[in-house]
XYZ file of N, CA and C in Angstrom:
378
model
N 113.668 88.607 115.558
C 113.841 88.660 114.038
C 112.633 89.551 113.175
N 112.196 90.702 113.146
C 111.421 91.126 112.117
C 111.044 89.781 110.636
N 109.757 89.567 110.059
C 110.106 88.837 109.051
C 111.064 89.551 107.666
N 111.107 88.684 106.820
C 111.900 89.155 106.018
C 110.313 90.364 105.402
N 111.067 91.338 104.321
C 110.277 91.960 103.238
C 110.691 91.942 102.253
N 111.278 91.061 101.302
C 111.150 90.398 100.107
C 111.150 88.551 99.555
N 110.578 88.320 99.019
C 109.418 87.295 98.857
C 111.101 86.327 98.698
N 109.783 84.608 98.875
C 110.957 83.576 99.064
C 111.940 83.295 97.649
N 112.753 82.466 97.847
C 114.051 82.718 96.724
C 114.253 81.337 96.450
N 114.275 81.137 95.281
C 115.277 79.196 95.305
C 116.188 79.598 95.564
N 116.311 78.254 96.531
C 117.111 78.040 97.456
C 118.737 77.869 97.115
N 119.816 78.094 97.835
C 121.013 78.803 97.413
C 121.971 77.217 96.868
N 121.002 75.863 97.544
C 121.143 74.773 97.017
C 121.124 74.307 95.916
N 119.913 75.335 95.478
C 119.366 74.173 94.291
C 120.321 75.147 93.007
N 121.226 76.421 93.649
C 121.571 77.206 92.056
C 121.575 76.086 90.785
N 122.943 75.138 90.732
C 123.163 75.502 89.439
C 122.006 74.061 88.833
N 121.202 73.733 89.709
C 119.767 73.173 89.103
C 118.317 74.445 89.209
N 118.494 74.816 88.970
C 117.839 76.398 88.721
C 118.057 76.847 87.470
N 119.399 76.535 87.410
C 119.814 77.472 86.595
C 119.336 76.635 85.150
N 120.296 74.594 85.187
C 120.037 73.505 84.000
C 117.878 73.649 83.767
N 117.461 73.873 85.065
C 115.509 73.595 85.268
C 115.245 74.981 83.723
N 115.691 76.036 83.734
C 115.056 77.333 83.663
C 115.824 77.160 81.892
N 116.759 77.018 81.775
C 117.255 76.821 80.542
C 116.622 76.016 79.601
N 116.368 74.608 80.481
C 116.000 73.066 79.207
C 114.289 74.196 79.303
N 114.349 74.620 79.722
C 112.077 74.499 79.495
C 112.146 75.618 80.850
N 111.784 76.626 80.953
C 111.449 77.587 81.074
C 110.742 78.468 81.407
N 109.069 77.479 81.246
C 108.040 77.243 81.343
C 107.644 76.934 82.286
N 108.281 75.166 82.889
C 108.381 74.524 83.319
C 108.537 74.413 84.273
N 110.048 75.258 84.600
C 110.480 75.669 85.737
C 110.436 77.213 86.787
N 109.165 77.852 85.997
C 108.518 78.618 87.139
C 106.902 78.354 86.859
N 106.323 77.094 86.620
C 105.234 76.679 87.168
C 106.157 75.954 88.611
N 106.487 74.901 88.878
C 106.881 74.603 89.323
C 107.709 75.623 90.355
N 108.156 76.326 90.057
C 108.918 77.483 91.269
C 107.303 77.855 91.971
N 106.333 78.951 90.573
C 105.394 79.068 91.527
C 104.610 78.296 92.154
N 104.109 77.272 91.987
C 103.549 76.760 93.054
C 104.447 75.895 94.119
N 105.873 75.466 94.519
C 106.723 75.912 95.741
C 106.336 77.409 96.178
N 106.899 78.057 95.658
C 106.960 79.730 96.048
C 106.317 80.945 96.492
N 105.041 80.558 95.758
C 103.951 82.153 95.528
C 104.570 82.923 94.482
N 103.092 83.222 94.400
C 102.897 83.959 93.005
C 104.580 85.215 92.827
N 105.119 85.666 93.971
C 106.552 86.112 93.367
C 107.556 85.347 94.286
N 108.967 85.326 93.409
C 109.819 84.907 94.360
C 110.894 84.997 93.284
N 112.047 85.150 94.224
C 113.616 85.019 93.334
C 114.324 84.081 93.510
N 114.996 83.720 92.449
C 115.869 83.373 91.893
C 117.045 83.844 90.960
N 118.269 83.019 91.067
C 119.870 83.665 91.013
C 119.690 82.937 89.276
N 120.189 83.689 88.965
C 120.260 83.439 87.405
C 122.403 83.644 86.803
N 123.631 83.420 86.533
C 124.420 83.861 86.232
C 124.741 84.732 86.707
N 124.684 84.809 88.240
C 125.361 85.406 89.022
C 124.264 87.122 89.370
N 123.434 86.778 88.610
C 122.349 87.593 89.089
C 121.411 87.303 89.968
N 120.808 88.741 90.553
C 119.683 88.151 91.454
C 117.953 88.642 90.245
N 116.830 87.772 90.501
C 115.841 88.527 89.852
C 114.879 88.400 90.490
N 113.654 88.850 90.359
C 112.422 88.271 91.211
C 111.455 88.078 89.602
N 110.655 87.207 89.974
C 109.661 86.867 89.286
C 108.109 86.549 89.197
N 106.910 86.656 89.171
C 105.872 86.930 88.980
C 105.346 86.983 88.033
N 104.389 86.665 88.028
C 102.434 86.861 86.975
C 101.582 87.618 87.902
N 101.639 88.249 89.223
C 100.600 88.405 89.894
C 100.190 89.606 88.791
N 99.549 90.018 88.305
C 98.518 91.639 88.403
C 99.275 92.502 88.639
N 98.727 92.489 90.113
C 98.942 94.001 91.557
C 100.439 94.287 91.240
N 101.163 93.051 91.432
C 102.746 93.059 91.133
C 103.024 94.625 89.374
N 102.390 92.676 89.015
C 103.147 93.740 87.245
C 102.613 95.130 87.209
N 100.933 95.893 88.111
C 101.042 96.814 87.577
C 102.437 97.424 88.544
N 102.198 97.341 90.330
C 102.929 98.308 90.543
C 104.436 98.102 90.138
N 105.200 97.462 89.189
C 106.740 97.891 88.089
C 106.257 98.491 87.576
N 105.470 97.554 86.875
C 105.020 98.436 85.330
C 104.872 99.423 84.719
N 104.008 100.377 86.261
C 102.701 101.203 85.702
C 103.230 102.015 86.801
N 102.698 102.241 87.958
C 102.712 102.512 88.978
C 104.045 103.264 89.230
N 104.915 102.370 89.216
C 106.540 103.210 89.920
C 107.453 102.919 89.269
N 106.711 102.890 87.846
C 108.177 102.358 86.523
C 109.312 103.304 86.867
N 109.333 104.835 87.031
C 110.182 104.924 87.316
C 111.220 104.871 88.213
N 110.824 104.213 89.427
C 111.756 104.138 90.353
C 112.357 101.938 89.822
N 112.139 101.950 89.147
C 113.612 100.353 87.918
C 113.273 101.286 87.323
N 114.999 100.797 87.189
C 115.558 101.235 86.267
C 116.499 100.869 85.830
N 117.238 100.100 84.935
C 117.383 99.077 84.153
C 119.092 98.940 84.933
N 119.361 97.800 85.126
C 121.177 97.855 85.062
C 121.983 98.182 84.270
N 123.192 97.237 84.488
C 124.244 97.476 83.478
C 124.302 96.449 82.217
N 124.050 94.850 82.881
C 123.968 94.416 81.972
C 122.978 94.112 81.139
N 121.896 94.590 81.420
C 120.018 95.049 80.820
C 120.859 95.705 79.577
N 121.242 97.257 79.963
C 121.997 97.840 78.619
C 122.351 97.308 77.651
N 123.334 96.153 78.067
C 124.260 95.357 77.423
C 123.911 94.992 76.250
N 122.495 94.515 76.708
C 121.604 93.614 75.598
C 120.804 94.610 74.330
N 121.198 95.282 74.902
C 120.879 96.848 73.504
C 121.686 96.813 72.844
N 123.502 96.508 73.661
C 124.159 96.795 72.144
C 123.538 95.692 71.077
N 122.785 94.396 71.453
C 122.919 93.310 70.645
C 121.425 93.798 70.113
N 120.151 93.991 71.102
C 118.891 94.226 70.600
C 118.215 95.571 70.032
N 119.443 96.380 70.279
C 118.328 97.658 69.580
C 117.755 98.775 71.202
N 118.062 99.354 71.006
C 117.647 100.248 72.608
C 116.415 100.271 72.745
N 116.038 98.935 72.503
C 114.163 98.398 72.585
C 113.221 98.918 74.343
N 112.135 98.402 74.261
C 111.617 98.959 75.328
C 111.591 97.939 76.256
N 112.714 97.403 76.369
C 112.691 96.036 76.985
C 114.467 96.371 78.104
N 115.124 97.761 76.854
C 116.463 98.200 77.980
C 116.494 99.355 77.828
N 115.340 100.112 77.461
C 115.256 101.309 77.783
C 114.523 102.155 79.401
N 115.072 103.871 79.498
C 114.652 103.848 80.562
C 113.952 104.831 80.434
N 112.843 105.956 81.406
C 113.134 107.322 81.285
C 111.789 107.751 80.790
N 112.132 109.264 79.919
C 110.756 109.245 79.010
C 111.229 108.885 78.048
N 112.443 108.014 77.145
C 112.478 107.487 75.876
C 111.386 105.878 75.978
N 111.206 105.515 77.109
C 111.197 104.269 77.834
C 109.427 104.557 77.092
N 109.311 105.834 78.197
C 107.648 105.468 78.308
C 106.944 106.231 77.094
N 107.246 106.959 76.322
C 106.851 106.928 74.882
C 106.920 106.157 74.081
N 108.169 104.632 73.995
C 107.823 103.644 73.586
C 106.724 102.877 74.235
N 106.575 103.051 75.132
C 105.326 102.500 75.766
C 103.961 102.773 75.678
N 104.120 103.942 75.923
C 102.894 104.257 75.015
C 102.344 103.852 73.479
N 103.251 103.999 73.066
C 103.144 103.110 71.430
C 103.142 102.338 70.792
N 103.274 101.295 72.257
C 103.059 100.058 71.442
C 101.344 99.417 72.516
N 100.888 100.959 73.512
C 100.204 100.588 74.189
C 98.662 99.558 73.780
N 97.820 100.717 72.987
C 96.883 100.043 71.537
C 97.104 98.765 71.499
N 98.157 98.169 71.358
C 98.473 96.569 70.870
C 97.909 95.698 71.984
N 97.405 96.069 73.156
C 97.861 95.313 74.828
C 96.219 95.585 75.187
N 95.467 96.357 74.200
C 94.326 97.034 74.457
C 93.594 95.562 75.165
N 92.365 95.672 75.751
C 91.496 94.473 75.802
C 90.827 93.946 74.724
N 90.551 94.538 73.497
C 89.615 93.517 73.154
C 90.776 93.361 71.461
N 92.210 93.615 72.021
C 92.517 93.596 70.667
C 94.132 91.759 71.438
N 93.667 92.169 72.648
C 94.430 90.457 73.000
C 92.847 89.781 73.091
N 92.043 90.460 72.966
C 91.373 89.103 72.707
C 90.845 88.363 71.611
N 91.343 89.171 70.464
C 91.097 88.827 69.237
C 92.533 88.234 69.415
N 94.059 88.334 69.896
C 95.071 87.168 69.544
C 94.300 85.978 70.131
N 94.475 85.766 71.390
C 93.866 84.876 72.221
C 93.222 83.912 70.769
N 91.957 84.264 70.178
C 90.958 83.977 69.353
C 91.891 82.907 68.299
N 92.915 83.861 67.734
C 93.467 83.770 66.639
C 94.650 82.470 67.214
N 95.841 82.746 68.355
C 96.203 81.260 69.042
C 95.781 80.333 69.710
N 94.482 80.507 69.794
C 93.191 79.504 70.198
C 92.811 78.270 68.179
N 92.958 79.244 67.335
C 93.294 78.659 65.855
C 93.661 77.980 65.796
N 94.932 78.622 65.983
C 96.275 78.389 65.777
C 96.565 76.829 66.024
N 96.670 76.514 67.372
C 97.056 75.602 68.146
C 96.202 74.234 67.320
N 94.603 74.146 67.581
C 93.829 73.548 67.471
C 94.385 72.960 66.056
N 94.305 74.116 64.778
C 95.604 73.468 64.191
C 96.146 72.094 63.876
N 97.159 72.785 65.195
C 98.386 71.949 64.955
C 98.535 70.455 65.956
N 97.225 70.612 67.120
C 97.499 69.222 67.574
C 96.186 68.870 66.381
């Protein structure tokens, strides 16, 4: 049998504990799964399969180079009924227009400025 082309998954026997972990502390759960399964892994939450990554190569593949191949499903679009037709739930040309509108906010210099502000505010809080 050829090796799987899918990334590793949080095992089915961890189904309920994985949901509780994600709901309780999503960042801690994610970091734990990343440590166990690598830079990309699958997880099932509330009857839906998701793939999670923080690897810039994978993110670029999905969000920039091949965004037309990743359409939003019905449950995601239903979220739009609550949140509105924003970038998280839109597709196609409308999504691309929205992405281009917000792109300047994610320029390298803007992120550097934001990170400085985040450090300052964190230092104040600590």
